mmCIF file with all atom_site columns, C-alpha atoms in Angstrom:
data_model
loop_
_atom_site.group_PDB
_atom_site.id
_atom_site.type_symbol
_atom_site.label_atom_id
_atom_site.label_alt_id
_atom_site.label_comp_id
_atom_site.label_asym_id
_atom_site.label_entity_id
_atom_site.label_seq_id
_atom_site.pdbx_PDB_ins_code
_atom_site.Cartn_x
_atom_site.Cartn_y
_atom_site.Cartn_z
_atom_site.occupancy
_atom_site.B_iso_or_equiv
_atom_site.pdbx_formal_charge
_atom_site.auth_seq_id
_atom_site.auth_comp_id
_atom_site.auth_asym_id
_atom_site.auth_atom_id
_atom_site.pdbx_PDB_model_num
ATOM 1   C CA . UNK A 1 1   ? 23.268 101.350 -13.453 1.00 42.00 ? 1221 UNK A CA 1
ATOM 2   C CA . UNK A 1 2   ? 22.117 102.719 -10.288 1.00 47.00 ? 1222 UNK A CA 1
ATOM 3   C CA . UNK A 1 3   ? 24.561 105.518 -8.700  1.00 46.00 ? 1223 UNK A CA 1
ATOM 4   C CA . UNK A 1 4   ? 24.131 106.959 -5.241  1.00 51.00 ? 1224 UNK A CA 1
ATOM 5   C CA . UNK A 1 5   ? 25.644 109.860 -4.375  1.00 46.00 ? 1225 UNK A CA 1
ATOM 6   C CA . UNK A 1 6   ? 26.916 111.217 -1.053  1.00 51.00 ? 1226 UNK A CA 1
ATOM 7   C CA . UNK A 1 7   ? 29.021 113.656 0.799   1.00 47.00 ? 1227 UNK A CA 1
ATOM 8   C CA . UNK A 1 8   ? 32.396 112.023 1.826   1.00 48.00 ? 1228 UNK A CA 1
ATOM 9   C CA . UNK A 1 9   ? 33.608 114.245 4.870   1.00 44.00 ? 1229 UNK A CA 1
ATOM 10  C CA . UNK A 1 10  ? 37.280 113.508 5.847   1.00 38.00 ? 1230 UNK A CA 1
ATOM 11  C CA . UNK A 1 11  ? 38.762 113.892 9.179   1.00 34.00 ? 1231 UNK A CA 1
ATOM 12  C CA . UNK A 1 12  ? 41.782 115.682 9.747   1.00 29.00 ? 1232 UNK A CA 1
ATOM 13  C CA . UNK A 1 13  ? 44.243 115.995 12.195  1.00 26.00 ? 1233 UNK A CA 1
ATOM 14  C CA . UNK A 1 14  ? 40.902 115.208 14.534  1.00 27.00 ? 1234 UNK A CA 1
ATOM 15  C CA . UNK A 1 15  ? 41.191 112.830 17.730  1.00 26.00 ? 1235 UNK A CA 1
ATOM 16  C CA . UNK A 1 16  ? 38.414 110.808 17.897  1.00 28.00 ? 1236 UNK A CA 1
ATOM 17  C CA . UNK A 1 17  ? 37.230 110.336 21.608  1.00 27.00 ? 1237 UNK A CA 1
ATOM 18  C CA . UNK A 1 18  ? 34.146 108.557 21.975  1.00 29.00 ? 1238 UNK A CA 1
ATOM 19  C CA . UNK A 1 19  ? 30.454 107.969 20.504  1.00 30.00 ? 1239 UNK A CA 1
ATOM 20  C CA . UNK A 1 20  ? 28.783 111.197 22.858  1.00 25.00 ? 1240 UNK A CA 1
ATOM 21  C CA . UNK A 1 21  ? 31.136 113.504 22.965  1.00 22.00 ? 1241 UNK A CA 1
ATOM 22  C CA . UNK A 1 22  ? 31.422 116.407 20.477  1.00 20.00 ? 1242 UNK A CA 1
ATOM 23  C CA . UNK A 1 23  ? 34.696 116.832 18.478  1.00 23.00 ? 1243 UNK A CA 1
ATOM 24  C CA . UNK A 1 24  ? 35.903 119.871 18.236  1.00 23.00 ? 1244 UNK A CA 1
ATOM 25  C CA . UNK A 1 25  ? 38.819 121.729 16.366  1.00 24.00 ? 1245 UNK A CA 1
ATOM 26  C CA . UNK A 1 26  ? 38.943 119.092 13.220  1.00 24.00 ? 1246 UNK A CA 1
ATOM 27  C CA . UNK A 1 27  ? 38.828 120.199 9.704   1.00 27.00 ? 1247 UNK A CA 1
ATOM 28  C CA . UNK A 1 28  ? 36.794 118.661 7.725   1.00 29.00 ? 1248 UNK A CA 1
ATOM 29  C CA . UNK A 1 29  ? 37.280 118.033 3.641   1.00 33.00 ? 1249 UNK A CA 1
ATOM 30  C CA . UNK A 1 30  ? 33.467 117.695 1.540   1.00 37.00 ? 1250 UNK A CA 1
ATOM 31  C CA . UNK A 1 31  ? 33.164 116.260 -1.638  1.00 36.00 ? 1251 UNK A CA 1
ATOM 32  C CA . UNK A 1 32  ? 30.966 114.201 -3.670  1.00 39.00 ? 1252 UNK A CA 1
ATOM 33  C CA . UNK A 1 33  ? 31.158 110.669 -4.057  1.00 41.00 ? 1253 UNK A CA 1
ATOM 34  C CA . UNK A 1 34  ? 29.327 108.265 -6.364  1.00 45.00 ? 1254 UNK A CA 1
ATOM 35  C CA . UNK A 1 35  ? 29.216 104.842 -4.817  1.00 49.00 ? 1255 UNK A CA 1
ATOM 36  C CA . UNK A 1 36  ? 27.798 102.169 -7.529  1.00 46.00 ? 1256 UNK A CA 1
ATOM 37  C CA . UNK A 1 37  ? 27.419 98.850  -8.138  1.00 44.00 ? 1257 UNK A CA 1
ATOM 38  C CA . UNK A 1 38  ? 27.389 98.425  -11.486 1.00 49.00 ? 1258 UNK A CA 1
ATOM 39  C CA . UNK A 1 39  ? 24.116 96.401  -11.758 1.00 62.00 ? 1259 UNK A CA 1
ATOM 40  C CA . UNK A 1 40  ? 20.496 96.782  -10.952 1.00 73.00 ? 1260 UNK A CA 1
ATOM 41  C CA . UNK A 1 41  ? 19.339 95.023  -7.637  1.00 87.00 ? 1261 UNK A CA 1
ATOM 42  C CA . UNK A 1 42  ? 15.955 94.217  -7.929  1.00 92.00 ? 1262 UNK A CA 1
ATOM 43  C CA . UNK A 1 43  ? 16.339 90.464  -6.462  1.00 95.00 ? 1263 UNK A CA 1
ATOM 44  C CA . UNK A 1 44  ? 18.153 88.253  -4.128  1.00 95.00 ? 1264 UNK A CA 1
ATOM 45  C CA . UNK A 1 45  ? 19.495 86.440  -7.379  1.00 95.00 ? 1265 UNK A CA 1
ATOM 46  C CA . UNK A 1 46  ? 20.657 89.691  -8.817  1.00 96.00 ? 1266 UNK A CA 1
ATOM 47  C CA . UNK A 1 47  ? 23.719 89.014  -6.722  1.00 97.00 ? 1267 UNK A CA 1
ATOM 48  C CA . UNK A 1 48  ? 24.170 85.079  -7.991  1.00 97.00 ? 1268 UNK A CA 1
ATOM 49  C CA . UNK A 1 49  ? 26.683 85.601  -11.158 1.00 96.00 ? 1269 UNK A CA 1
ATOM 50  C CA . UNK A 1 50  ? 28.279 88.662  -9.648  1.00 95.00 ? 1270 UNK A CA 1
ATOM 51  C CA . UNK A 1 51  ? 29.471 87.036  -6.546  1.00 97.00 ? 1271 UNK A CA 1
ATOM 52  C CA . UNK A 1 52  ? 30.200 83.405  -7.973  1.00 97.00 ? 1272 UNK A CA 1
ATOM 53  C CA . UNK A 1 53  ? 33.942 84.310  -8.678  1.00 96.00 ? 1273 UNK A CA 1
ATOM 54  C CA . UNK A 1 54  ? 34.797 84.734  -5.437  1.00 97.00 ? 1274 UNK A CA 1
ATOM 55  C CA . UNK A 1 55  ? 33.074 82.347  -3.401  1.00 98.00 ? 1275 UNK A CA 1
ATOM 56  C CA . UNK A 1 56  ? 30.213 79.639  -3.239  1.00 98.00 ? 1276 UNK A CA 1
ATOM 57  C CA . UNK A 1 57  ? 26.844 79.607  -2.825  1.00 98.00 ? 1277 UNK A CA 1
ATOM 58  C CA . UNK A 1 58  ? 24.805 76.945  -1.159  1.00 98.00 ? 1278 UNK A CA 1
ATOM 59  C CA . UNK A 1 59  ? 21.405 76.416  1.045   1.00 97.00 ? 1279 UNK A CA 1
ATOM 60  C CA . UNK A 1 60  ? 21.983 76.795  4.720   1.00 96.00 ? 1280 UNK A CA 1
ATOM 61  C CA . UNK A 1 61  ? 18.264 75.829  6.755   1.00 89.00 ? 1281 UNK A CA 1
ATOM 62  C CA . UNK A 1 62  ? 16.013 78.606  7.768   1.00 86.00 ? 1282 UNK A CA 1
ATOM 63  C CA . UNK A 1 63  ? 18.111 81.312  5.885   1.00 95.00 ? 1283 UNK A CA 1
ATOM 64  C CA . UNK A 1 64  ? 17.780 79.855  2.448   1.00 96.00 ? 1284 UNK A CA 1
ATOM 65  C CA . UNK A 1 65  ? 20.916 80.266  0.131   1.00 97.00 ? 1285 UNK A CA 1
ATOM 66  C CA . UNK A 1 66  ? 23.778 82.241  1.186   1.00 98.00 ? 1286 UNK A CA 1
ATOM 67  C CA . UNK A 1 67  ? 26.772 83.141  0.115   1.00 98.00 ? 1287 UNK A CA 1
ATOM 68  C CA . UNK A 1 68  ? 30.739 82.506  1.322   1.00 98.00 ? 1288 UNK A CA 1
ATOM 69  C CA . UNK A 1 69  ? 33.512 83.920  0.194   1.00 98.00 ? 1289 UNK A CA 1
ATOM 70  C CA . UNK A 1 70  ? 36.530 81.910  -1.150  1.00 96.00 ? 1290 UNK A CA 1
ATOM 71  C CA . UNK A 1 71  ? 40.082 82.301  -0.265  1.00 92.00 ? 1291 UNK A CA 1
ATOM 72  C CA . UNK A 1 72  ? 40.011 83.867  3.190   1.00 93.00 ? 1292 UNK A CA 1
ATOM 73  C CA . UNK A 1 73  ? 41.720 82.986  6.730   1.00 90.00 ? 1293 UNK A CA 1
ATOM 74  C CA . UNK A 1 74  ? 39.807 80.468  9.000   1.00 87.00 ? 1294 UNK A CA 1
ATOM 75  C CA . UNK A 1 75  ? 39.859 83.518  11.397  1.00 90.00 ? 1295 UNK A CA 1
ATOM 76  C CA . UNK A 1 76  ? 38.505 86.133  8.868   1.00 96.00 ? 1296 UNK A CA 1
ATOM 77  C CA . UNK A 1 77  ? 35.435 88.263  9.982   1.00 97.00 ? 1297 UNK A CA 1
ATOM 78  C CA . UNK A 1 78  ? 33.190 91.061  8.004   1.00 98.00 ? 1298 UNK A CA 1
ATOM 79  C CA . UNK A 1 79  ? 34.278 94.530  8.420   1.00 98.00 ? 1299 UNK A CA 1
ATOM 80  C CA . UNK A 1 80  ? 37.544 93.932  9.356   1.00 98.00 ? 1300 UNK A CA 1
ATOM 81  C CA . UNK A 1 81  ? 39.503 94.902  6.023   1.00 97.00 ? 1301 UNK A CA 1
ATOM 82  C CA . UNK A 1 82  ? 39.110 98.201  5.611   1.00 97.00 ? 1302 UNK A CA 1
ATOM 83  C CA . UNK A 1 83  ? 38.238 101.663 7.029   1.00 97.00 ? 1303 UNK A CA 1
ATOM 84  C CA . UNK A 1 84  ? 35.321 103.887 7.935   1.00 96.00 ? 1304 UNK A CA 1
ATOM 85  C CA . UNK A 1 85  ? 34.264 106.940 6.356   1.00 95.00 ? 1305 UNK A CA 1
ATOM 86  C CA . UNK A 1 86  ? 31.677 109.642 7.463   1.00 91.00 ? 1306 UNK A CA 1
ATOM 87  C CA . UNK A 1 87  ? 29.262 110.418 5.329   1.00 88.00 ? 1307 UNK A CA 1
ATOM 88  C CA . UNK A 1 88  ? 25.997 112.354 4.621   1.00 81.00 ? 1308 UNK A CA 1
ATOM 89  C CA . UNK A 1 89  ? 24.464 108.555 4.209   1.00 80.00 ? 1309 UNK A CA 1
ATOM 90  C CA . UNK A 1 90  ? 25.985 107.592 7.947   1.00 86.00 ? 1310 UNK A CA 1
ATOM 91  C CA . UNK A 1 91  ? 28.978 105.962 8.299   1.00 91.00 ? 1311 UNK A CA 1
ATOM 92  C CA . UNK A 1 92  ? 30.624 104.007 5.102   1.00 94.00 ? 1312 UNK A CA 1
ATOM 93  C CA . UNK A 1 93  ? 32.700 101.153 5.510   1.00 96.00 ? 1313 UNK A CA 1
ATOM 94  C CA . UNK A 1 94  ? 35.311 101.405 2.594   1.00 96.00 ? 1314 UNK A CA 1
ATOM 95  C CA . UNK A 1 95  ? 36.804 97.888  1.483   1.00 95.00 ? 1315 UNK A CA 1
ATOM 96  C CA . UNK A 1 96  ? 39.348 96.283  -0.765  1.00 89.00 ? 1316 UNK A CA 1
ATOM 97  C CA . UNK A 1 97  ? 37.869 93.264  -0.858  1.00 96.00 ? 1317 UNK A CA 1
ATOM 98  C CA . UNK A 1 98  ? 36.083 92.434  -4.177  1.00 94.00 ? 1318 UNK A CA 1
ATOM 99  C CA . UNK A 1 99  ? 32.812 91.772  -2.691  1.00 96.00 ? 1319 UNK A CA 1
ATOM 100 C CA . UNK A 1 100 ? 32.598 94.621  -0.614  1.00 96.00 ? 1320 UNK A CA 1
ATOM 101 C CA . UNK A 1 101 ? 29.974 96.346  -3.058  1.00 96.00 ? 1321 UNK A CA 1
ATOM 102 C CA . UNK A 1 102 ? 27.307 94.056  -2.239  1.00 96.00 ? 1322 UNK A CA 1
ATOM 103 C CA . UNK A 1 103 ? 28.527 92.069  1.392   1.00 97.00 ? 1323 UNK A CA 1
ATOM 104 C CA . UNK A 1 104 ? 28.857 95.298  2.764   1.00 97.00 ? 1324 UNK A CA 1
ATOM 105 C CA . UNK A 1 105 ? 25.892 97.583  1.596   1.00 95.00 ? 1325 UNK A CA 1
ATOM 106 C CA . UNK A 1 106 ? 23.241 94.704  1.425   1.00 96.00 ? 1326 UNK A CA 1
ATOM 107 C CA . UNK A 1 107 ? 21.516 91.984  3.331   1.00 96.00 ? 1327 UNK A CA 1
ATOM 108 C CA . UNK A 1 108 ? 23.120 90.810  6.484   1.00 97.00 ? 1328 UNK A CA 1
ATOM 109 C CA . UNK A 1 109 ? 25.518 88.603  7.851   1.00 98.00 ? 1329 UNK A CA 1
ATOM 110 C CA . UNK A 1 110 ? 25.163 85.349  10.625  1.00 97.00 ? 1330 UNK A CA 1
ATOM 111 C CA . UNK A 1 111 ? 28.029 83.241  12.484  1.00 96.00 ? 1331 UNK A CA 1
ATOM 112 C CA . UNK A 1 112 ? 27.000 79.372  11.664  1.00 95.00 ? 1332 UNK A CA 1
ATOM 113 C CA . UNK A 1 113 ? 28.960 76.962  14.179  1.00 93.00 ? 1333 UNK A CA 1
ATOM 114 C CA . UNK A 1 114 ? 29.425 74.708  11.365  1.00 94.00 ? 1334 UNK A CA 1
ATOM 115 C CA . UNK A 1 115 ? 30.095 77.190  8.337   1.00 94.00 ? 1335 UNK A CA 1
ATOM 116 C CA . UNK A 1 116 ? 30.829 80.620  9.494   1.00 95.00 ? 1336 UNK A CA 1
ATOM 117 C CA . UNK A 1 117 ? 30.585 83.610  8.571   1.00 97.00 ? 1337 UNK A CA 1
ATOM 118 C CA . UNK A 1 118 ? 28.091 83.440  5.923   1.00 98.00 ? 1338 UNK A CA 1
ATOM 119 C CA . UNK A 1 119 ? 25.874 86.520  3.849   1.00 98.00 ? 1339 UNK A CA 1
ATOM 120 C CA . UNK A 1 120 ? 22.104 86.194  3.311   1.00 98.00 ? 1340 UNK A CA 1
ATOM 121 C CA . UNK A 1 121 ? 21.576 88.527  0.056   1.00 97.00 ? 1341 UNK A CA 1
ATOM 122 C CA . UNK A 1 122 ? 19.159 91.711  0.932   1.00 96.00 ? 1342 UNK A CA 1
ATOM 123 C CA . UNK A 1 123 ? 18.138 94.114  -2.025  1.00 94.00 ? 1343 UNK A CA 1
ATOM 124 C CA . UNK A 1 124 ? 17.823 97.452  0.321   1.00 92.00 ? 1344 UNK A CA 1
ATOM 125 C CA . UNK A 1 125 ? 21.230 99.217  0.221   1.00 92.00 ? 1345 UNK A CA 1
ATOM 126 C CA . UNK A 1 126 ? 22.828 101.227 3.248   1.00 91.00 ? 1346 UNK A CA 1
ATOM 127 C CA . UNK A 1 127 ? 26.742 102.697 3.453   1.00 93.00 ? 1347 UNK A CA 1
ATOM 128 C CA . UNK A 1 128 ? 26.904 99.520  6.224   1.00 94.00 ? 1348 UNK A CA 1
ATOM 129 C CA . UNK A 1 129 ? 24.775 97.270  7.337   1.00 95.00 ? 1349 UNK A CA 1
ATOM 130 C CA . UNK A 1 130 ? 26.114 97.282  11.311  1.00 95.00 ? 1350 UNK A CA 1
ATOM 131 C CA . UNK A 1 131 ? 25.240 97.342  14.889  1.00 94.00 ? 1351 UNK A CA 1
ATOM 132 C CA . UNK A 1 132 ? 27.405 99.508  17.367  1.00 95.00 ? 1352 UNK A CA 1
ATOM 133 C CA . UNK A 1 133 ? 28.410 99.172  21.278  1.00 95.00 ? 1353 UNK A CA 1
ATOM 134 C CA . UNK A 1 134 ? 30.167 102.229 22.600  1.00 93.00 ? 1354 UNK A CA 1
ATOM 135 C CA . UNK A 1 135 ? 31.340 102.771 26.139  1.00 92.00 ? 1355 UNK A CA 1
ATOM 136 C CA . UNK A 1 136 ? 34.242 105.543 26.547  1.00 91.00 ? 1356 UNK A CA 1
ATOM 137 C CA . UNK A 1 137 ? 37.492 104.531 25.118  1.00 94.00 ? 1357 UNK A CA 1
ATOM 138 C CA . UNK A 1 138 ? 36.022 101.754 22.692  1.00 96.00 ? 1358 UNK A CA 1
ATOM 139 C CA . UNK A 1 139 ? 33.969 101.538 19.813  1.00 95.00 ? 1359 UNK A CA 1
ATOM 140 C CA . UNK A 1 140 ? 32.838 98.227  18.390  1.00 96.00 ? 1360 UNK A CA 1
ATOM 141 C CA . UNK A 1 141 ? 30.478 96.640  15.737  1.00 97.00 ? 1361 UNK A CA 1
ATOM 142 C CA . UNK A 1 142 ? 29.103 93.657  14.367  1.00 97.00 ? 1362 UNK A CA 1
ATOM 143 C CA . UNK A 1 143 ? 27.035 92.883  11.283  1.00 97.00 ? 1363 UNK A CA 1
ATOM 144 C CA . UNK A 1 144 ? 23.487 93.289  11.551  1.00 95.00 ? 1364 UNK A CA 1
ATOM 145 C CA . UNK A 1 145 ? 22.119 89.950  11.727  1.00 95.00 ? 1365 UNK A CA 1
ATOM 146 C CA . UNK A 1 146 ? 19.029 88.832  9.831   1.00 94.00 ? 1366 UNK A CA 1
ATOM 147 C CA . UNK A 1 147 ? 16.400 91.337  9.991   1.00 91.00 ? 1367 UNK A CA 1
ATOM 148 C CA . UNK A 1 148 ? 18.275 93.069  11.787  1.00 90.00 ? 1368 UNK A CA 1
ATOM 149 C CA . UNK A 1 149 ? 18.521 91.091  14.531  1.00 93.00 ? 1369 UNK A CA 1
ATOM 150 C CA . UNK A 1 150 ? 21.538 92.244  17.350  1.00 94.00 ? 1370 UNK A CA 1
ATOM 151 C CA . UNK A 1 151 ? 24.227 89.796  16.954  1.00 95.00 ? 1371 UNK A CA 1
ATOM 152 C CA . UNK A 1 152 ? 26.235 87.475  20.158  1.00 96.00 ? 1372 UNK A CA 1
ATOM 153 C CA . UNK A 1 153 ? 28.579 90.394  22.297  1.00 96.00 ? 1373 UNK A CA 1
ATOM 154 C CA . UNK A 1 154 ? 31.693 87.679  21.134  1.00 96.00 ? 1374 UNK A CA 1
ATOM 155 C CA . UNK A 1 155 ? 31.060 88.352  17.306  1.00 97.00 ? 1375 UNK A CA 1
ATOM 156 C CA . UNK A 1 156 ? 31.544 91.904  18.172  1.00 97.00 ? 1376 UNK A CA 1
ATOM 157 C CA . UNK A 1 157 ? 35.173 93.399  17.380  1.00 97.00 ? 1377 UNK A CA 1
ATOM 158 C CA . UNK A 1 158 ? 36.356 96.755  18.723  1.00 97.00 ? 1378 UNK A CA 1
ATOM 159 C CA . UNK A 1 159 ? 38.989 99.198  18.856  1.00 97.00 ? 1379 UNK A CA 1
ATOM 160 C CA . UNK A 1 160 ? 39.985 102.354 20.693  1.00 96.00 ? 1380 UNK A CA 1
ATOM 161 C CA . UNK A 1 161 ? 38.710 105.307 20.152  1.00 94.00 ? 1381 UNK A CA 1
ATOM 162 C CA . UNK A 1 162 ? 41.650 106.788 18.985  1.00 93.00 ? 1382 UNK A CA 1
ATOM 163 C CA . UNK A 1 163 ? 42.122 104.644 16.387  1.00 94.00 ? 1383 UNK A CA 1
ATOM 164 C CA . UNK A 1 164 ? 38.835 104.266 14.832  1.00 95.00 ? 1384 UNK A CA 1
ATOM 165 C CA . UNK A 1 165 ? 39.676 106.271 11.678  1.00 92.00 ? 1385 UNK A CA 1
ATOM 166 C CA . UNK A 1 166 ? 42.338 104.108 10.957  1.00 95.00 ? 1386 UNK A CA 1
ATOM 167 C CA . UNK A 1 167 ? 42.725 101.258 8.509   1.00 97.00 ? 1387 UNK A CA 1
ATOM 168 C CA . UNK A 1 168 ? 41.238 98.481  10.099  1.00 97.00 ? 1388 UNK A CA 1
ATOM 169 C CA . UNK A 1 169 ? 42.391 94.937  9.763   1.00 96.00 ? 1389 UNK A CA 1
ATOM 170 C CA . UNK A 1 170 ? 42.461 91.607  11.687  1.00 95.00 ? 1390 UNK A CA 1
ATOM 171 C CA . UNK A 1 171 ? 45.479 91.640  14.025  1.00 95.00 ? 1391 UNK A CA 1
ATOM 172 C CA . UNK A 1 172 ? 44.096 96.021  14.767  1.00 96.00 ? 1392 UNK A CA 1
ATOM 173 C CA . UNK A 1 173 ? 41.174 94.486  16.034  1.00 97.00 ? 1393 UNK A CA 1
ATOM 174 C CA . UNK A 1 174 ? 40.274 92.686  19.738  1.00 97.00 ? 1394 UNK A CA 1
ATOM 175 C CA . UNK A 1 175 ? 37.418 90.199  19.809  1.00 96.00 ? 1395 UNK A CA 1
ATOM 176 C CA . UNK A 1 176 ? 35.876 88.616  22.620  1.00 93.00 ? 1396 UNK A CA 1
ATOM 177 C CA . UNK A 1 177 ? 36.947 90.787  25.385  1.00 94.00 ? 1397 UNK A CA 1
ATOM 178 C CA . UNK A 1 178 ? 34.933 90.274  28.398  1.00 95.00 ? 1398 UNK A CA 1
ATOM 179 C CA . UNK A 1 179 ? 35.952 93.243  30.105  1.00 95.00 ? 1399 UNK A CA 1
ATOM 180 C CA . UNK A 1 180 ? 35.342 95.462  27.116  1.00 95.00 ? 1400 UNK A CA 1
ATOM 181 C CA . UNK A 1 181 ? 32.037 93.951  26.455  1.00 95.00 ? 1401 UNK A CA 1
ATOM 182 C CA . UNK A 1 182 ? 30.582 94.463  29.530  1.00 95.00 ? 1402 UNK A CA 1
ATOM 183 C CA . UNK A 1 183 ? 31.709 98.451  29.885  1.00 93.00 ? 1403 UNK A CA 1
ATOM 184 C CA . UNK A 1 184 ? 29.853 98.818  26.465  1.00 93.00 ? 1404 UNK A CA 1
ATOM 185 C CA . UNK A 1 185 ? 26.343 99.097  25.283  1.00 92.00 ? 1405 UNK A CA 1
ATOM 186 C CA . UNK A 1 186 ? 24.316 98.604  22.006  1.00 93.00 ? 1406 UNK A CA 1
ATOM 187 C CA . UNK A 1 187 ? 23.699 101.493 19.637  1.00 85.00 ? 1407 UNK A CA 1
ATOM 188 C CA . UNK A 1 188 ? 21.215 99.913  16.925  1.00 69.00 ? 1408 UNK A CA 1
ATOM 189 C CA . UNK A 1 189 ? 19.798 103.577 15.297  1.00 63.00 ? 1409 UNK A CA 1
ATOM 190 C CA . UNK A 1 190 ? 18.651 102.349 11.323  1.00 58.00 ? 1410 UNK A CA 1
ATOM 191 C CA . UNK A 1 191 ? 16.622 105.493 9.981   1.00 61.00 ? 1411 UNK A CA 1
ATOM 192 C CA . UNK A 1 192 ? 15.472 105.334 6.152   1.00 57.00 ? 1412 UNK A CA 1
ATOM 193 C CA . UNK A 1 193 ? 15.640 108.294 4.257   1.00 54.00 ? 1413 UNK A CA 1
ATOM 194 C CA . UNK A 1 194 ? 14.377 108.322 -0.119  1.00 52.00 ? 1414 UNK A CA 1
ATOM 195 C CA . UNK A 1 195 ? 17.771 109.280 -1.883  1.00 48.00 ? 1415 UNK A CA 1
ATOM 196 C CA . UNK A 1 196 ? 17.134 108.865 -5.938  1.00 45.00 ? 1416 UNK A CA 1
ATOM 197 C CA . UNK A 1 197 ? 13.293 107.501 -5.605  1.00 41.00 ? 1417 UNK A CA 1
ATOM 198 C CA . UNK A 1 198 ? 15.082 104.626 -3.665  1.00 43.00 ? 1418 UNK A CA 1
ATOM 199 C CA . UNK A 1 199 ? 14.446 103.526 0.104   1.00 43.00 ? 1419 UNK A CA 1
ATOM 200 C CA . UNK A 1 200 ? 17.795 103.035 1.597   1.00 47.00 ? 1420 UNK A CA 1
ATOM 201 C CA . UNK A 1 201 ? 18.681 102.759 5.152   1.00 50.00 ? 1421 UNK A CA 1
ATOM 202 C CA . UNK A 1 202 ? 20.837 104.982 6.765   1.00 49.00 ? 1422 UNK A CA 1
ATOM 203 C CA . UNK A 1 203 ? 23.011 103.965 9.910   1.00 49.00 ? 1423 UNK A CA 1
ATOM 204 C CA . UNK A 1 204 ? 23.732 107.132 12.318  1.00 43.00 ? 1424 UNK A CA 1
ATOM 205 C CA . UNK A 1 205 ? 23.737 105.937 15.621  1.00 38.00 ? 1425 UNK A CA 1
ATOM 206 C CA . UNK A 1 206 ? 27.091 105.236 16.144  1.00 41.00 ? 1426 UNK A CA 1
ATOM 207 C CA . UNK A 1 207 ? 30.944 106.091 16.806  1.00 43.00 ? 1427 UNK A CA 1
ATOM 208 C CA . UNK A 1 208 ? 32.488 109.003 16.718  1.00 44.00 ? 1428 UNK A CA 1
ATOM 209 C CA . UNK A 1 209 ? 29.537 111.496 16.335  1.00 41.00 ? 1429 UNK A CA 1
ATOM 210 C CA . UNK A 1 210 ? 28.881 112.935 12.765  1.00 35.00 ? 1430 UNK A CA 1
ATOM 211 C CA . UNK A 1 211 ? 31.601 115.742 12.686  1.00 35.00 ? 1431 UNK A CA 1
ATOM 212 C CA . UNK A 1 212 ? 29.781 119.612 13.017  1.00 37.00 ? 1432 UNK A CA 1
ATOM 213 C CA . UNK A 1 213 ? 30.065 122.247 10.577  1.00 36.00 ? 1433 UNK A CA 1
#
């Protein structure tokens, strides 16, 4: 079993207001978390028997065999059940949903017009695999596409600010907003860093800035 472990800092009491601005009088709560998977990733069919419960896997053109999940809304979208977590890995996205473990922390995501959402498997882990656009009051994201390709502006979803370390969920969310879209830009920063004699990515250009000692 491979564990990786990082810092979890929680936010408290702190308004969150905006992706270059420092925030200032927060408190902030360290401790130690172990996030693991359970199994060793060493291949894109690592993921096969693990993730056949809960959805279907299938051949899809240039992108090979990916993976859908089973039993969602027709409206569903990654990254939208759950919440976001700073940590010394970047920001975590922290969900429910019983694929999160791999959807979320490996490979990358594409919108099919016939399909989908769909997941192309990746073996190189990260706390999320997402691209950011900030402008003042919102902060929005989108999975990174494959090889980490910058997805369309209208698979983006965003919220304000202010709400950004709450739970996040479907009907919290606005997609497709023209007017948002265009006040924003892109934030793509993807540094690796070696944590356990493992490359991993680590995602730290984005929303709200990591909080200061």
């Amino acid at each position: 079993m491979k564990k990786r472990t990082c810092h979890l800092r929680s936010i408290v009491g702190a308004a969150l207001v905006g992706a270059a601005t420092v925030c200032a009088g927060m408190t902030i709560a360290r401790a130690a978390v172990s996030f693991s998977a359970g199994i060793e990733i060493g291949s894109p069919r690592d993921f096969y028997s693990p993730l056949a419960s809960s959805g279907i896997w299938f051949d899809l053109r240039s992108y090979g065999r990916v993976w859908q999940p089973a039993y969602v809304d027709y409206s569903w979208r990654p990254y939208t059940i759950g919440h976001w977590e700073w940590t010394d890995c970047g920001w975590y996205w922290v969900s429910d949903e019983s694929w999160a473990w791999a959807t979320y922390h490996y490979g990358s995501w594409v919108y099919d017009s016939t399909y989908g959402w769909v997941w192309i498997p990746g073996i190189e882990w990260a706390p999320s695999w997402v691209t950011w656009r900030e402008a003042p009051d919102y902060i929005g994201w989108a999975p990174c596409g494959p090889g980490g390709a910058v997805l369309a502006p209208s698979l983006f979803v965003f919220v304000d600010v202010h709400h950004f370390s709450q739970p996040i969920r479907p009907n919290t969310v606005i997609v497709n907003n023209t007017t948002i879209i265009n006040r924003t830009r892109v934030i793509n920063d993807i540094r690796r860093v070696d944590r356990l004699d493992q490359r991993e990515a680590r995602g730290d250009g984005c929303p709200p800035p990591a909080p200061k000692k």
